[in-house]
């Protein structure tokens, strides 16, 4: 408080609006949270006139269910997901990227969220590969090659990323096109551009480059950090990608993490093929061997390639000796829930709860929480359309977002859904 | 499985016990003159021991039957009444009573099915229920992080379970197959009753090696080299012309090889 007052006295004859702006910046952090966050608006009156906080859980849950229904319709329409992607991430390092509108600076925020994106991406797509590239001073540079190990990309990202010069979208697209043209035909080609600039200085005709990318079946998406630009919108529309502009740091995080799960696969974009892969055994603790990735002797922890018996340190990877793609079965199993999605649960009208008898209907089948509020008022609940078991709202979200298994359907032999011949 | 989370200090154990032992037990219970399986009595002693170790410990038991899964016991709901003439602890009495009711219901569900049907485990159902319960416990805590849930597995059987080995390894749990079932109580108490904080400095059994191999979709046999469909990730042991899961037609190997040779990259070995 004292500092703020001191600075206000020093201003003298400044203009009114300037003073206000500077006042805002002079506020302590705790003051800013009151100035910006109007917490009194999150209240409402109940029937007796007492103040209650707005119950956001029902609203949040309704929004969640709308999203879920949309996603389920998409999956059910037999639009498969692109499980094997070759993903190029193009980061614009123009002068405008060093702006301080995202705290502490745009580049720091971008680097932090790109790291989170890389980890989440490899978690959801263990068979895919990422490559990083930057645009600086109008020239595109490759930061890391296409590879399947998250650590090498994150290490390159954490190095000094300085911003300068103009941006050139055409040079960036030419560079990633060169890389993505060389990949095997069964892989899906994706580019994500993080663009801060409001212009692009190109050596040639960018429309030709866009057509070249479209012909090579490269799907380009853009996340803008400043404002919407026509050329980015046009690029995304032509190649079938998505264009979004981040409003603030949290929105940017949401947008970039939306690109982590496997996107819908456009069938003609990649040829179906059988890829030979090996499932290594994990070596016993205490065994000593020379590992092929670090070229030094290591004790214990490691995997043995089933074809050439070379030792590798982590999975998934490509064996350096014989070139066999090495994965573990849990990596593949991670993607199966996209092929066999759970149907969204139906809302249960509260009146039906009152008629229900028996323990299973008055408590959530998953977590045994009571579905009846104190005072015998029925609370909100949902039911699985297949096994007809009741679940609470939190279990509904958990089951559809993380678990991907309906406990009711899995727990009863007779209602077990018929899966494809070899579901693990 | 034991649970850790920022709302709960590391030295508290919230144990959700998933029992997949009921199939042979079910058969034994049909003959009431046989004595209680000793494994069950050792398990009850183990659960009692966990509850006495710390006042804040919780125990939940989920049974996996032949045709259904259900909650059998929840220590946070248990009332403190003495049962019968006070000779049996409340936990044992409640659990056994619920177990009998569960087995009757399970048998009812199985009526009308062929007796010779091979019983396979409904473990995925009971594991899902266990995870939902653990999420609920963390929802009611002060913070809502994703809890770290190690899955410990104790294999009582003749063979080996690759699935349980993988599950315990991936979730940083402990997998153990006791060599002498007579000493089961000691194994349970020394290995599986440890809280997460103590695991940092205890020498718990480490796996000799973890079997990460998969089963092929066509023969269900375990294989270590396979062909994977690039569209749906189905696993096959030999080259097929068409994928049996989604029906994708595969490109001819030789033609694809030529395509890649023209592009001049070094991944020919992938077609291997």
XYZ file of C-alpha atoms in Angstrom:
696
model
C 0.000 0.000 0.000
C 2.738 2.408 0.942
C 4.556 1.929 -2.347
C 1.374 2.542 -4.314
C 0.697 5.778 -2.495
C 4.253 6.967 -2.968
C 4.038 6.434 -6.710
C 0.663 8.133 -6.981
C 2.045 11.272 -5.262
C 4.949 11.382 -7.658
C 2.802 11.554 -10.766
C 1.903 15.175 -10.581
C -0.076 16.489 -13.557
C -0.664 13.269 -15.465
C -3.787 12.661 -17.565
C -6.727 10.945 -15.868
C -6.779 7.739 -17.904
C -3.002 7.400 -17.804
C -3.178 7.707 -14.059
C -5.817 4.997 -13.890
C -3.759 2.605 -15.999
C -0.700 3.202 -13.904
C -2.797 2.812 -10.767
C -3.772 -0.641 -11.946
C -0.165 -1.610 -12.462
C 0.736 -0.197 -9.056
C -1.788 -2.404 -7.279
C -0.403 -5.187 -5.164
C -1.186 -8.696 -6.351
C -3.873 -9.209 -3.709
C -5.548 -5.955 -4.703
C -5.542 -6.923 -8.354
C -7.496 -10.069 -7.605
C -10.336 -7.942 -6.175
C -10.204 -5.392 -8.968
C -10.402 -8.020 -11.694
C -12.359 -10.833 -10.070
C -15.879 -9.785 -9.155
C -16.584 -12.480 -6.636
C -19.855 -10.832 -5.509
C -21.364 -11.796 -8.876
C -21.081 -15.490 -8.038
C -23.890 -15.244 -5.475
C -27.623 -15.626 -5.715
C -30.570 -15.448 -3.330
C -32.441 -18.577 -2.363
C -36.169 -18.715 -1.580
C -35.806 -17.304 1.949
C -33.651 -14.391 0.828
C -30.355 -15.746 2.118
C -27.261 -15.484 -0.011
C -25.988 -18.736 -1.529
C -23.067 -19.292 -3.869
C -24.196 -20.214 -7.370
C -24.157 -23.959 -7.774
C -21.921 -24.262 -10.788
C -21.669 -28.001 -10.711
C -24.989 -28.580 -12.485
C -24.182 -26.001 -15.186
C -20.670 -27.368 -15.605
C -22.014 -30.877 -15.853
C -24.596 -29.878 -18.478
C -21.872 -28.250 -20.615
C -19.722 -31.339 -20.183
C -22.521 -33.636 -21.334
C -23.126 -31.542 -24.463
C -19.416 -31.856 -25.380
C -19.501 -35.556 -24.699
C -22.524 -36.195 -26.903
C -20.856 -34.358 -29.774
C -17.666 -36.371 -29.398
C -19.539 -39.639 -29.158
C -21.538 -38.935 -32.323
C -18.268 -38.261 -34.141
C -16.691 -41.500 -32.951
C -19.755 -43.554 -33.674
C -19.832 -42.280 -37.268
C -16.857 -44.549 -37.780
C -14.427 -41.697 -38.174
C -11.282 -43.348 -36.901
C -8.454 -41.594 -35.192
C -5.019 -40.944 -36.560
C -2.929 -43.075 -34.221
C 0.365 -42.800 -36.003
C 1.143 -39.170 -36.601
C 4.212 -37.296 -37.664
C 3.709 -33.930 -36.029
C 5.700 -30.815 -36.797
C 5.421 -27.991 -34.280
C 6.325 -24.617 -35.763
C 6.950 -21.819 -33.258
C 7.077 -18.222 -34.405
C 9.923 -16.324 -32.719
C 9.234 -12.852 -34.046
C 9.928 -9.631 -32.132
C 6.307 -9.443 -31.058
C 6.725 -12.748 -29.179
C 8.711 -11.034 -26.466
C 5.629 -9.009 -25.464
C 4.713 -9.083 -21.791
C 0.944 -9.415 -22.127
C 1.158 -13.044 -21.016
C 2.958 -13.139 -17.679
C 5.995 -13.354 -17.360
C 6.496 -13.109 -21.147
C 4.821 -14.692 -24.159
C 7.814 -16.889 -24.941
C 8.035 -18.235 -21.387
C 4.325 -19.094 -21.407
C 4.577 -20.695 -24.859
C 7.616 -22.777 -23.825
C 5.900 -23.970 -20.642
C 2.719 -25.039 -22.395
C 4.534 -26.607 -25.342
C 6.420 -28.782 -22.860
C 3.105 -29.863 -21.292
C 1.733 -30.511 -24.770
C 4.726 -32.702 -25.747
C 4.340 -34.850 -22.616
C 0.589 -35.187 -23.063
C 0.995 -35.914 -26.772
C 3.401 -38.805 -26.226
C 1.202 -40.086 -23.441
C -1.797 -40.294 -25.769
C 0.071 -41.166 -28.991
C 2.996 -43.404 -28.050
C 3.569 -44.469 -31.641
C 3.771 -40.944 -33.073
C 6.738 -38.636 -33.562
C 7.198 -34.885 -33.066
C 9.634 -32.453 -34.627
C 10.198 -28.837 -33.571
C 10.977 -25.883 -35.859
C 11.175 -22.101 -35.378
C 10.763 -19.009 -37.526
C 13.152 -16.174 -36.696
C 14.238 -13.157 -38.726
C 12.128 -14.424 -41.577
C 14.056 -17.703 -41.795
C 12.798 -21.110 -40.678
C 15.171 -23.317 -38.652
C 14.824 -26.900 -37.545
C 15.138 -27.182 -33.760
C 14.800 -30.978 -33.422
C 14.299 -33.790 -35.924
C 11.208 -35.984 -35.979
C 11.623 -38.353 -33.062
C 9.667 -40.372 -30.541
C 11.432 -39.403 -27.323
C 9.952 -36.456 -25.359
C 13.126 -35.627 -23.429
C 15.225 -34.526 -26.404
C 12.515 -32.122 -27.575
C 11.986 -30.640 -24.128
C 15.710 -30.148 -23.654
C 15.941 -28.185 -26.932
C 12.930 -26.113 -25.944
C 14.366 -25.137 -22.595
C 17.470 -23.721 -24.251
C 17.602 -19.988 -24.908
C 14.824 -19.023 -27.302
C 15.410 -15.436 -28.378
C 12.908 -13.509 -30.451
C 13.748 -11.132 -33.265
C 12.763 -10.090 -36.708
C 9.722 -10.716 -38.852
C 7.817 -13.874 -39.467
C 7.598 -15.755 -42.733
C 4.782 -18.282 -42.929
C 5.860 -19.484 -46.362
C 9.399 -20.333 -45.274
C 8.047 -22.176 -42.242
C 5.630 -24.202 -44.361
C 8.343 -24.997 -46.909
C 10.614 -26.345 -44.192
C 8.010 -28.620 -42.557
C 6.806 -29.755 -45.954
C 10.348 -30.915 -46.709
C 10.437 -32.983 -43.520
C 6.948 -34.437 -43.725
C 7.327 -35.487 -47.339
C 9.873 -38.109 -46.362
C 7.809 -40.079 -43.876
C 6.259 -43.527 -44.526
C 2.892 -43.586 -46.258
C 0.932 -44.997 -43.298
C 1.627 -41.966 -41.128
C -0.633 -38.932 -40.826
C 1.080 -35.589 -41.446
C 0.197 -32.792 -39.060
C 1.561 -29.302 -38.480
C 0.740 -27.000 -35.573
C 1.839 -23.383 -35.953
C 2.054 -21.065 -32.934
C 1.830 -17.654 -34.534
C 2.242 -14.298 -32.768
C 2.855 -11.961 -35.673
C 0.248 -9.884 -37.440
C 1.900 -10.144 -40.844
C 4.060 -12.428 -42.931
C 6.956 -11.483 -45.222
C 7.264 -14.139 -47.881
C 9.752 -14.576 -50.718
C 7.168 -16.018 -53.110
C 3.502 -16.812 -53.500
C 2.216 -18.300 -50.259
C -0.929 -19.572 -51.975
C 1.231 -21.925 -54.038
C 2.864 -23.242 -50.855
C -0.561 -23.807 -49.312
C -1.655 -25.763 -52.373
C 1.579 -27.788 -52.194
C 0.816 -28.715 -48.565
C -2.748 -29.592 -49.475
C -1.546 -31.874 -52.266
C 0.885 -33.609 -49.894
C -2.014 -34.244 -47.470
C -0.426 -32.224 -44.678
C -3.044 -31.005 -42.208
C -2.069 -27.571 -40.827
C -3.561 -26.038 -37.687
C -2.741 -22.625 -36.239
C -3.012 -21.160 -32.759
C -2.743 -17.385 -32.961
C -1.520 -15.380 -30.003
C -2.363 -11.877 -31.226
C -5.349 -11.546 -33.548
C -7.112 -13.466 -36.268
C -5.421 -13.336 -39.649
C -6.976 -14.196 -42.980
C -3.977 -16.107 -44.307
C -3.911 -18.441 -41.283
C -7.640 -19.012 -41.570
C -7.267 -19.757 -45.286
C -4.403 -22.192 -44.655
C -6.424 -24.125 -42.084
C -9.528 -24.224 -44.231
C -7.629 -25.476 -47.275
C -5.739 -28.220 -45.437
C -8.542 -29.301 -43.080
C -6.957 -28.057 -39.848
C -8.330 -25.883 -37.052
C -7.626 -22.219 -36.390
C -8.029 -20.634 -32.972
C -6.790 -17.474 -31.285
C -5.832 -17.514 -27.624
C -7.494 -14.893 -25.423
C -5.279 -15.401 -22.390
C -2.808 -17.812 -20.871
C -5.408 -20.318 -19.669
C -7.221 -20.282 -22.977
C -3.910 -20.899 -24.765
C -3.216 -23.888 -22.535
C -6.673 -25.289 -23.292
C -6.237 -24.772 -27.033
C -2.825 -26.380 -27.254
C -3.780 -29.387 -25.124
C -6.811 -29.921 -27.363
C -4.358 -30.941 -30.070
C -2.843 -33.736 -27.982
C -5.469 -36.511 -28.391
C -5.449 -38.297 -31.762
C -7.555 -36.273 -34.230
C -10.174 -37.788 -36.541
C -8.398 -39.562 -39.362
C -9.303 -38.676 -42.890
C -9.148 -42.048 -44.571
C -7.492 -41.002 -47.839
C -4.718 -39.168 -46.084
C -2.784 -42.264 -45.089
C -2.569 -45.720 -46.601
C -3.455 -48.600 -44.304
C -0.431 -50.765 -43.810
C 0.927 -53.484 -41.554
C 3.874 -52.254 -39.542
C 6.264 -54.768 -38.063
C 6.798 -54.085 -34.365
C 8.495 -55.912 -31.535
C 7.432 -56.310 -27.897
C 10.567 -56.485 -25.778
C 10.875 -58.160 -22.411
C 12.146 -56.091 -19.532
C 15.544 -57.299 -18.364
C 15.932 -58.510 -14.783
C 17.360 -56.249 -12.104
C 21.118 -56.639 -11.805
C 21.811 -57.759 -15.367
C 24.649 -55.853 -16.986
C 24.727 -55.042 -20.677
C 25.853 -52.312 -23.044
C 22.919 -50.169 -24.074
C 22.644 -49.230 -27.729
C 21.316 -45.690 -27.187
C 23.963 -44.359 -24.823
C 26.773 -46.696 -25.906
C 27.822 -47.448 -22.337
C 27.452 -50.329 -19.896
C 24.358 -50.164 -17.744
C 23.133 -52.270 -14.858
C 19.585 -53.668 -14.726
C 16.589 -51.680 -16.025
C 16.317 -52.009 -19.807
C 14.536 -53.815 -22.614
C 15.830 -56.472 -25.030
C 14.984 -56.220 -28.722
C 13.346 -59.533 -29.723
C 15.047 -59.576 -33.134
C 18.655 -58.651 -32.517
C 18.789 -58.853 -28.685
C 20.245 -55.353 -28.370
C 19.411 -53.467 -25.198
C 17.399 -50.248 -25.213
C 16.646 -47.944 -22.298
C 13.070 -46.825 -22.837
C 9.969 -47.576 -24.846
C 8.624 -46.751 -27.380
C 11.702 -46.421 -29.514
C 13.367 -47.717 -32.657
C 16.110 -50.300 -32.214
C 19.364 -48.691 -33.325
C 20.865 -51.944 -34.505
C 18.133 -53.553 -36.604
C 15.602 -50.721 -37.024
C 12.642 -52.610 -35.529
C 10.003 -50.387 -33.934
C 9.780 -51.404 -30.257
C 6.621 -50.822 -28.189
C 5.000 -52.382 -25.162
C 1.438 -53.725 -25.211
C 0.182 -51.125 -22.687
C 1.199 -48.414 -25.181
C -1.133 -49.859 -27.805
C -3.889 -50.536 -25.284
C -3.912 -46.826 -24.432
C -5.478 -46.019 -27.804
C -8.165 -48.705 -27.824
C -10.707 -46.587 -25.993
C -10.923 -44.389 -29.092
C -12.071 -47.383 -31.108
C -14.592 -48.629 -28.543
C -16.002 -45.490 -26.919
C -18.454 -45.635 -24.024
C -21.876 -44.237 -24.765
C -22.730 -41.044 -22.852
C -24.901 -41.797 -19.824
C -28.550 -40.728 -19.760
C -29.849 -38.274 -17.177
C -32.109 -39.813 -14.576
C -35.149 -37.696 -13.681
C -35.109 -37.228 -9.864
C -38.624 -38.684 -9.571
C -37.365 -42.087 -10.668
C -34.938 -42.267 -7.755
C -37.803 -42.115 -5.261
C -39.445 -45.166 -6.784
C -36.237 -47.181 -6.831
C -35.753 -49.862 -4.263
C -32.682 -51.827 -3.420
C -29.228 -50.693 -2.464
C -27.835 -50.424 -5.974
C -30.187 -47.677 -7.069
C -29.905 -45.269 -4.148
C -26.109 -45.245 -4.232
C -23.743 -44.637 -7.114
C -22.625 -48.000 -8.514
C -19.055 -46.807 -8.966
C -18.194 -45.075 -5.699
C -21.097 -46.016 -3.355
C -21.875 -42.364 -2.682
C -25.486 -41.733 -1.749
C -27.528 -40.340 -4.634
C -30.166 -39.024 -2.240
C -29.493 -35.631 -0.661
C -30.002 -35.100 3.067
C -33.713 -34.609 3.734
C -34.556 -37.401 1.277
C -34.418 -35.079 -1.735
C -33.139 -36.962 -4.769
C -29.944 -35.554 -6.254
C -28.789 -35.501 -9.866
C -27.652 -38.824 -11.291
C -27.060 -40.534 -14.619
C -27.550 -44.099 -15.853
C -25.649 -46.218 -18.355
C -27.903 -47.070 -21.317
C -26.478 -50.611 -21.513
C -26.313 -51.929 -17.941
C -28.833 -49.466 -16.445
C -26.709 -48.845 -13.357
C -26.876 -45.411 -11.706
C -23.829 -43.194 -11.275
C -23.184 -39.848 -9.620
C -22.117 -36.843 -11.716
C -18.476 -36.950 -10.642
C -18.154 -40.628 -11.547
C -19.774 -39.830 -14.901
C -17.023 -37.323 -15.679
C -14.287 -39.599 -14.332
C -15.539 -42.605 -16.307
C -15.733 -40.730 -19.599
C -12.576 -38.620 -19.262
C -10.075 -40.944 -17.577
C -11.317 -44.457 -16.928
C -12.963 -45.246 -20.323
C -14.686 -48.270 -18.779
C -18.223 -48.457 -17.491
C -17.927 -50.318 -14.122
C -21.480 -51.610 -14.553
C -20.934 -53.124 -18.001
C -17.576 -54.627 -16.970
C -18.911 -56.110 -13.725
C -21.691 -58.231 -15.118
C -21.046 -61.210 -17.308
C -24.412 -61.092 -19.039
C -24.236 -57.434 -19.976
C -20.631 -57.646 -21.207
C -20.656 -55.894 -24.605
C -19.515 -57.947 -27.582
C -16.095 -56.592 -28.493
C -13.981 -57.189 -31.567
C -12.345 -60.588 -31.636
C -9.183 -59.657 -29.864
C -9.735 -56.851 -27.367
C -6.888 -57.142 -24.852
C -4.167 -50.749 -3.820
C -2.806 -48.050 -1.520
C -3.351 -44.377 -2.187
C -1.314 -41.224 -1.926
C -2.442 -37.651 -2.382
C -1.672 -34.160 -1.230
C -4.744 -34.080 0.984
C -3.602 -37.207 2.791
C -0.236 -37.672 4.467
C 1.855 -40.505 3.077
C 1.615 -42.653 6.180
C -2.086 -43.343 5.894
C -3.219 -46.405 4.022
C -6.502 -46.421 2.158
C -6.674 -49.979 0.976
C -9.182 -51.103 -1.625
C -8.879 -54.869 -1.746
C -10.071 -56.470 -4.957
C -10.565 -60.160 -4.357
C -10.551 -62.386 -7.364
C -10.512 -65.543 -5.330
C -14.160 -66.338 -5.277
C -14.452 -68.742 -8.136
C -12.891 -71.768 -6.423
C -14.250 -70.496 -3.111
C -17.741 -70.508 -4.527
C -17.415 -74.151 -5.375
C -16.163 -74.965 -1.872
C -18.979 -73.043 -0.165
C -21.556 -75.231 -1.862
C -20.385 -77.957 0.459
C -21.036 -76.537 3.924
C -19.259 -79.350 5.789
C -15.838 -78.218 4.506
C -14.008 -75.762 6.769
C -13.506 -72.120 5.785
C -10.659 -71.755 3.366
C -7.672 -70.674 5.382
C -6.773 -68.020 2.835
C -9.941 -66.143 3.693
C -9.229 -66.218 7.413
C -5.682 -64.935 6.808
C -7.047 -62.149 4.685
C -9.427 -61.119 7.475
C -6.540 -61.025 9.934
C -4.570 -58.871 7.472
C -7.455 -56.405 7.111
C -7.831 -56.163 10.896
C -4.120 -55.526 11.203
C -4.258 -52.645 8.702
C -7.071 -50.996 10.664
C -5.144 -51.279 13.917
C -1.930 -49.836 12.477
C -3.374 -46.350 12.202
C -6.667 -44.841 13.320
C -7.105 -43.076 10.001
C -6.578 -46.167 7.818
C -9.528 -47.311 5.748
C -10.286 -50.657 4.170
C -12.781 -51.425 1.402
C -13.319 -54.915 -0.024
C -14.728 -55.597 -3.490
C -15.470 -59.184 -4.471
C -15.216 -60.505 -7.999
C -17.600 -63.405 -8.508
C -18.404 -65.626 -11.465
C -21.134 -63.387 -12.824
C -20.922 -60.098 -10.971
C -18.803 -57.820 -8.768
C -19.884 -55.902 -5.697
C -18.735 -54.023 -2.598
C -18.511 -56.381 0.378
C -17.149 -54.191 3.141
C -16.376 -50.521 3.784
C -14.647 -49.637 7.055
C -15.750 -45.992 6.914
C -19.390 -47.090 7.010
C -19.041 -49.808 9.630
C -20.930 -49.236 12.878
C -19.330 -50.148 16.135
C -21.690 -52.843 17.323
C -20.614 -56.153 18.747
C -21.805 -59.194 16.900
C -23.207 -62.356 18.360
C -21.547 -63.161 21.654
C -18.670 -60.794 21.081
C -16.250 -63.493 19.919
C -15.924 -62.292 16.344
C -14.706 -58.807 15.516
C -17.209 -56.601 13.708
C -15.150 -56.576 10.523
C -15.190 -60.356 10.140
C -18.852 -60.702 10.967
C -20.018 -57.942 8.617
C -17.735 -59.067 5.836
C -18.755 -62.712 6.025
C -22.429 -61.872 6.166
C -22.159 -59.601 3.122
C -20.095 -62.230 1.369
C -22.745 -64.902 1.844
C -25.415 -62.553 0.486
C -23.196 -61.672 -2.482
C -22.562 -65.333 -3.304
C -26.265 -66.168 -3.195
C -27.005 -63.285 -5.566
C -24.105 -64.287 -7.811
C -25.343 -67.843 -8.001
C -28.815 -66.620 -8.923
C -27.353 -64.639 -11.799
C -25.521 -67.699 -13.039
C -28.620 -69.932 -13.143
C -29.487 -71.135 -16.577
C -25.946 -70.930 -17.901
C -24.055 -74.053 -18.930
C -22.049 -75.522 -16.072
C -19.021 -76.361 -18.225
C -18.487 -72.743 -19.264
C -14.913 -71.632 -18.587
C -15.013 -68.962 -15.926
C -12.944 -65.901 -16.811
C -12.286 -63.047 -14.462
C -14.363 -59.893 -14.166
C -11.315 -58.104 -12.769
C -11.707 -55.061 -15.031
C -15.119 -54.403 -13.486
C -13.936 -54.557 -9.890
C -10.810 -52.516 -10.681
C -13.008 -49.838 -12.270
C -15.200 -49.745 -9.177
C -12.137 -49.491 -6.950
C -10.802 -46.543 -8.947
C -14.163 -44.742 -8.780
C -14.137 -45.157 -4.986
C -10.614 -43.774 -4.705
C -11.574 -40.766 -6.839
C -14.452 -40.116 -4.452
C -12.149 -40.144 -1.425
C -9.909 -37.568 -3.075
C -12.809 -35.407 -4.186
C -13.794 -34.935 -0.565
C -10.240 -33.908 0.364
C -9.119 -30.304 0.401
C -7.240 -30.506 -2.907
C -8.167 -32.398 -6.052
C -5.027 -33.650 -7.728
C -4.938 -36.874 -9.689
C -4.052 -39.380 -6.996
C -1.122 -41.725 -7.409
C -2.666 -45.177 -7.072
C -0.158 -48.030 -6.955
C -1.725 -51.380 -7.753
C -0.191 -54.145 -5.639
C -0.932 -57.697 -6.673
C -0.540 -60.925 -4.754
C -0.866 -63.896 -7.055
C -2.179 -67.064 -5.429
C -2.266 -69.638 -8.168
C -0.267 -72.166 -10.091
C 0.744 -70.083 -13.104
C 1.801 -66.487 -13.609
C -0.185 -63.443 -14.506
C 1.523 -61.213 -17.077
C -1.310 -58.709 -16.760
C -0.869 -58.269 -13.002
C 2.903 -57.980 -13.429
C 2.443 -55.205 -15.972
C -0.232 -53.447 -13.907
C 1.958 -53.381 -10.794
C 5.052 -52.317 -12.710
C 3.365 -49.457 -14.553
C 1.680 -48.077 -11.431
C 4.795 -48.476 -9.194
C 3.100 -51.134 -7.088
C 4.420 -54.442 -5.809
C 3.740 -57.789 -7.461
C 4.480 -60.956 -5.545
C 3.676 -64.620 -5.849
C 4.048 -66.225 -2.382
C 6.014 -69.445 -2.529
C 4.430 -70.951 0.590
C 0.741 -70.313 1.083
C 0.944 -71.359 4.747
C 2.794 -68.161 5.462
C 0.365 -65.961 3.526
C -0.430 -63.738 6.491
C 3.238 -62.888 6.926
C 3.631 -62.067 3.239
C 0.560 -59.846 3.310
C 1.553 -58.005 6.452
C 5.187 -57.393 5.572
C 4.814 -56.560 1.901
C 1.343 -55.225 1.281
C 0.511 -53.390 4.491
C 3.225 -50.774 3.989
C 2.199 -47.161 3.456
C 3.608 -45.094 0.616
C 6.010 -43.110 2.766
C 7.646 -46.253 4.147
C 8.068 -47.753 0.685
C 10.818 -45.219 0.013
C 13.148 -46.944 2.430
C 11.889 -50.524 2.538
C 13.356 -53.274 0.376
C 10.190 -54.688 -1.153
C 10.315 -57.608 -3.625
C 11.337 -56.416 -7.062
C 10.139 -58.209 -10.180
C 12.640 -60.551 -11.804
C 11.565 -59.319 -15.193
C 8.281 -57.968 -16.536
C 6.616 -59.674 -19.468
C 5.436 -56.933 -21.810
C 4.544 -59.198 -24.700
C 1.140 -58.968 -26.313
C -1.303 -61.572 -27.578
C -2.129 -61.678 -31.260
C -5.746 -61.032 -32.203
C -6.004 -64.064 -34.485
C -4.782 -66.901 -32.216
C -4.568 -65.267 -28.763
C -1.031 -66.627 -28.469
C 1.745 -64.600 -26.848
C 4.133 -63.167 -29.402
C 7.098 -60.867 -29.273
C 7.195 -59.751 -32.907
C 4.033 -58.829 -34.693
C 2.401 -56.849 -37.470
C 0.341 -53.858 -36.355
C -2.440 -52.321 -38.429
C -1.690 -48.623 -38.830
C -5.396 -47.709 -38.792
C -6.709 -49.451 -35.684
C -3.555 -50.859 -33.984
C -4.740 -54.471 -34.145
C -1.983 -57.018 -33.534
C -1.406 -59.905 -35.959
C 1.235 -62.614 -35.969
C 1.434 -62.984 -39.770
C 0.833 -60.728 -42.757
C -2.840 -60.434 -43.664
C -4.466 -58.909 -46.724
C -7.235 -57.269 -44.724
C -7.607 -56.142 -41.133
C -10.152 -58.270 -39.247
C -11.150 -55.479 -36.849
C -12.107 -52.565 -39.085
C -11.704 -54.178 -42.512
C -8.957 -51.859 -43.792
C -7.315 -53.269 -46.894
C -3.549 -53.194 -46.625
C -1.288 -51.863 -49.339
C 0.919 -54.452 -51.014
C 4.284 -54.683 -49.301
C 6.403 -54.542 -52.451
C 4.584 -51.550 -53.929
C 5.008 -49.625 -50.732
C 8.683 -50.483 -50.638
C 9.134 -48.986 -54.113
C 7.222 -45.882 -53.066
C 9.595 -45.337 -50.200
C 12.678 -46.053 -52.288
C 11.612 -43.280 -54.668
C 11.427 -40.853 -51.784
C 14.913 -41.885 -50.807
C 14.521 -42.377 -47.052
C 16.163 -45.003 -44.928
C 13.149 -46.671 -43.365
C 12.972 -49.667 -45.706
C 13.670 -51.925 -42.738
C 10.240 -51.027 -41.353
C 8.550 -53.145 -43.985
C 10.806 -55.920 -42.738
